[in-house]
């Protein structure tokens, strides 16, 4: 029998997984900031994925949720954090306190994952 704790843990895990997918998808076309990710997920998502994509159930997402997802995605090497200071961006370590100065882009591993999401050819 499923107890309340395992039911709740399952909901939290499912939501986090969906947010990770939404955030990774939002950065798959260009370098993005947290603000761009939030707008892409919550406002601009112009049907780039089918309505049946389960990750859509997590929207709308909050800024803290996006920052948490970025921490996880960078730690697991699905994305990198960058600073634009000069002619070329350079990769830096992700830290939540620096999020206002950072741009994000998926790694090859991240792009491979994005291609597995529904509706991306």
PDB file of C-alpha atoms in Angstrom:
ATOM      1  CA  UNK A   1       0.000   0.000   0.000  1.00  0.00           C
ATOM      2  CA  UNK A   2       1.259   3.485  -0.864  1.00  0.00           C
ATOM      3  CA  UNK A   3       1.682   5.717   2.147  1.00  0.00           C
ATOM      4  CA  UNK A   4       1.269   9.497   2.138  1.00  0.00           C
ATOM      5  CA  UNK A   5       5.018  10.098   2.225  1.00  0.00           C
ATOM      6  CA  UNK A   6       5.758   8.013  -0.863  1.00  0.00           C
ATOM      7  CA  UNK A   7       2.798   9.571  -2.699  1.00  0.00           C
ATOM      8  CA  UNK A   8       4.079  13.073  -1.892  1.00  0.00           C
ATOM      9  CA  UNK A   9       7.666  12.157  -2.782  1.00  0.00           C
ATOM     10  CA  UNK A  10       6.443  10.850  -6.131  1.00  0.00           C
ATOM     11  CA  UNK A  11       4.636  14.108  -6.879  1.00  0.00           C
ATOM     12  CA  UNK A  12       7.715  16.167  -5.979  1.00  0.00           C
ATOM     13  CA  UNK A  13       9.982  13.955  -8.104  1.00  0.00           C
ATOM     14  CA  UNK A  14       7.557  14.102 -11.043  1.00  0.00           C
ATOM     15  CA  UNK A  15       7.352  17.911 -10.822  1.00  0.00           C
ATOM     16  CA  UNK A  16      11.134  18.287 -10.571  1.00  0.00           C
ATOM     17  CA  UNK A  17      11.635  16.013 -13.587  1.00  0.00           C
ATOM     18  CA  UNK A  18       9.113  18.055 -15.577  1.00  0.00           C
ATOM     19  CA  UNK A  19      10.788  21.330 -14.602  1.00  0.00           C
ATOM     20  CA  UNK A  20      14.203  19.955 -15.569  1.00  0.00           C
ATOM     21  CA  UNK A  21      12.811  19.097 -19.007  1.00  0.00           C
ATOM     22  CA  UNK A  22      11.103  22.468 -19.425  1.00  0.00           C
ATOM     23  CA  UNK A  23      14.247  24.372 -18.451  1.00  0.00           C
ATOM     24  CA  UNK A  24      16.498  22.308 -20.700  1.00  0.00           C
ATOM     25  CA  UNK A  25      14.085  22.718 -23.591  1.00  0.00           C
ATOM     26  CA  UNK A  26      13.895  26.501 -23.011  1.00  0.00           C
ATOM     27  CA  UNK A  27      17.653  26.821 -23.457  1.00  0.00           C
ATOM     28  CA  UNK A  28      17.970  24.526 -26.464  1.00  0.00           C
ATOM     29  CA  UNK A  29      17.968  27.239 -29.150  1.00  0.00           C
ATOM     30  CA  UNK A  30      20.263  29.918 -27.732  1.00  0.00           C
ATOM     31  CA  UNK A  31      22.042  31.204 -24.652  1.00  0.00           C
ATOM     32  CA  UNK A  32      19.419  32.176 -22.082  1.00  0.00           C
ATOM     33  CA  UNK A  33      19.124  33.880 -18.717  1.00  0.00           C
ATOM     34  CA  UNK A  34      16.825  32.871 -15.888  1.00  0.00           C
ATOM     35  CA  UNK A  35      14.420  35.610 -16.970  1.00  0.00           C
ATOM     36  CA  UNK A  36      14.310  34.287 -20.542  1.00  0.00           C
ATOM     37  CA  UNK A  37      13.724  30.750 -19.262  1.00  0.00           C
ATOM     38  CA  UNK A  38      10.840  31.935 -17.089  1.00  0.00           C
ATOM     39  CA  UNK A  39       9.233  33.819 -19.980  1.00  0.00           C
ATOM     40  CA  UNK A  40       9.749  30.917 -22.375  1.00  0.00           C
ATOM     41  CA  UNK A  41       8.088  28.433 -20.052  1.00  0.00           C
ATOM     42  CA  UNK A  42       5.390  30.633 -18.562  1.00  0.00           C
ATOM     43  CA  UNK A  43       4.538  33.043 -21.387  1.00  0.00           C
ATOM     44  CA  UNK A  44       6.155  32.403 -24.762  1.00  0.00           C
ATOM     45  CA  UNK A  45       5.871  28.660 -25.242  1.00  0.00           C
ATOM     46  CA  UNK A  46       4.397  28.940 -28.690  1.00  0.00           C
ATOM     47  CA  UNK A  47       3.584  25.301 -29.202  1.00  0.00           C
ATOM     48  CA  UNK A  48       7.089  24.050 -29.838  1.00  0.00           C
ATOM     49  CA  UNK A  49       6.055  20.754 -28.243  1.00  0.00           C
ATOM     50  CA  UNK A  50       2.820  18.759 -28.424  1.00  0.00           C
ATOM     51  CA  UNK A  51       0.175  19.521 -25.807  1.00  0.00           C
ATOM     52  CA  UNK A  52       0.463  15.912 -24.642  1.00  0.00           C
ATOM     53  CA  UNK A  53       4.049  16.491 -23.392  1.00  0.00           C
ATOM     54  CA  UNK A  54       3.811  15.597 -19.695  1.00  0.00           C
ATOM     55  CA  UNK A  55       6.367  18.225 -18.678  1.00  0.00           C
ATOM     56  CA  UNK A  56       3.849  20.960 -19.548  1.00  0.00           C
ATOM     57  CA  UNK A  57       1.890  19.996 -16.430  1.00  0.00           C
ATOM     58  CA  UNK A  58       4.551  21.707 -14.283  1.00  0.00           C
ATOM     59  CA  UNK A  59       3.924  25.160 -15.793  1.00  0.00           C
ATOM     60  CA  UNK A  60       3.837  27.781 -14.516  1.00  0.00           C
ATOM     61  CA  UNK A  61       7.195  27.544 -12.788  1.00  0.00           C
ATOM     62  CA  UNK A  62       8.769  29.905 -10.277  1.00  0.00           C
ATOM     63  CA  UNK A  63      12.174  31.570 -10.291  1.00  0.00           C
ATOM     64  CA  UNK A  64      13.448  29.416  -7.372  1.00  0.00           C
ATOM     65  CA  UNK A  65      12.349  26.280  -9.233  1.00  0.00           C
ATOM     66  CA  UNK A  66      14.246  27.367 -12.354  1.00  0.00           C
ATOM     67  CA  UNK A  67      17.366  28.175 -10.331  1.00  0.00           C
ATOM     68  CA  UNK A  68      17.190  24.784  -8.614  1.00  0.00           C
ATOM     69  CA  UNK A  69      16.799  23.084 -11.999  1.00  0.00           C
ATOM     70  CA  UNK A  70      19.772  24.992 -13.420  1.00  0.00           C
ATOM     71  CA  UNK A  71      21.882  23.875 -10.478  1.00  0.00           C
ATOM     72  CA  UNK A  72      20.906  20.268 -11.110  1.00  0.00           C
ATOM     73  CA  UNK A  73      21.369  20.488 -14.892  1.00  0.00           C
ATOM     74  CA  UNK A  74      24.826  22.056 -14.578  1.00  0.00           C
ATOM     75  CA  UNK A  75      25.901  19.626 -11.868  1.00  0.00           C
ATOM     76  CA  UNK A  76      24.849  16.665 -14.011  1.00  0.00           C
ATOM     77  CA  UNK A  77      26.550  18.131 -17.116  1.00  0.00           C
ATOM     78  CA  UNK A  78      23.369  18.710 -19.137  1.00  0.00           C
ATOM     79  CA  UNK A  79      24.041  22.462 -19.240  1.00  0.00           C
ATOM     80  CA  UNK A  80      26.799  24.986 -18.638  1.00  0.00           C
ATOM     81  CA  UNK A  81      26.797  28.445 -17.123  1.00  0.00           C
ATOM     82  CA  UNK A  82      28.497  31.239 -19.040  1.00  0.00           C
ATOM     83  CA  UNK A  83      29.520  34.846 -18.558  1.00  0.00           C
ATOM     84  CA  UNK A  84      29.522  37.287 -21.443  1.00  0.00           C
ATOM     85  CA  UNK A  85      32.479  39.552 -20.794  1.00  0.00           C
ATOM     86  CA  UNK A  86      34.318  40.379 -23.980  1.00  0.00           C
ATOM     87  CA  UNK A  87      33.917  39.051 -27.486  1.00  0.00           C
ATOM     88  CA  UNK A  88      33.233  35.418 -26.508  1.00  0.00           C
ATOM     89  CA  UNK A  89      31.300  33.863 -23.627  1.00  0.00           C
ATOM     90  CA  UNK A  90      33.299  31.767 -21.219  1.00  0.00           C
ATOM     91  CA  UNK A  91      32.122  28.909 -19.026  1.00  0.00           C
ATOM     92  CA  UNK A  92      32.025  29.326 -15.270  1.00  0.00           C
ATOM     93  CA  UNK A  93      30.838  27.268 -12.328  1.00  0.00           C
ATOM     94  CA  UNK A  94      27.180  27.709 -11.480  1.00  0.00           C
ATOM     95  CA  UNK A  95      26.374  29.356  -8.186  1.00  0.00           C
ATOM     96  CA  UNK A  96      22.885  30.560  -7.258  1.00  0.00           C
ATOM     97  CA  UNK A  97      24.205  33.851  -5.880  1.00  0.00           C
ATOM     98  CA  UNK A  98      25.624  34.747  -9.323  1.00  0.00           C
ATOM     99  CA  UNK A  99      22.555  33.774 -11.343  1.00  0.00           C
ATOM    100  CA  UNK A 100      21.859  37.383 -12.437  1.00  0.00           C
ATOM    101  CA  UNK A 101      25.192  37.475 -14.286  1.00  0.00           C
ATOM    102  CA  UNK A 102      24.915  34.053 -15.916  1.00  0.00           C
ATOM    103  CA  UNK A 103      23.706  32.747 -19.236  1.00  0.00           C
ATOM    104  CA  UNK A 104      22.977  29.064 -19.827  1.00  0.00           C
ATOM    105  CA  UNK A 105      23.354  26.705 -22.734  1.00  0.00           C
ATOM    106  CA  UNK A 106      23.005  22.915 -22.988  1.00  0.00           C
ATOM    107  CA  UNK A 107      25.970  20.626 -23.411  1.00  0.00           C
ATOM    108  CA  UNK A 108      26.030  17.891 -26.055  1.00  0.00           C
ATOM    109  CA  UNK A 109      24.566  15.592 -23.433  1.00  0.00           C
ATOM    110  CA  UNK A 110      21.806  18.131 -22.806  1.00  0.00           C
ATOM    111  CA  UNK A 111      21.039  18.517 -26.509  1.00  0.00           C
ATOM    112  CA  UNK A 112      20.853  14.735 -26.866  1.00  0.00           C
ATOM    113  CA  UNK A 113      18.283  14.697 -24.066  1.00  0.00           C
ATOM    114  CA  UNK A 114      16.289  17.515 -25.708  1.00  0.00           C
ATOM    115  CA  UNK A 115      16.080  15.526 -28.935  1.00  0.00           C
ATOM    116  CA  UNK A 116      14.360  12.759 -26.961  1.00  0.00           C
ATOM    117  CA  UNK A 117      11.569  15.076 -25.785  1.00  0.00           C
ATOM    118  CA  UNK A 118       8.263  14.738 -27.682  1.00  0.00           C
ATOM    119  CA  UNK A 119       7.881  16.731 -30.894  1.00  0.00           C
ATOM    120  CA  UNK A 120      11.527  17.614 -31.531  1.00  0.00           C
ATOM    121  CA  UNK A 121      12.803  16.219 -34.830  1.00  0.00           C
TER     122      UNK A 121
END
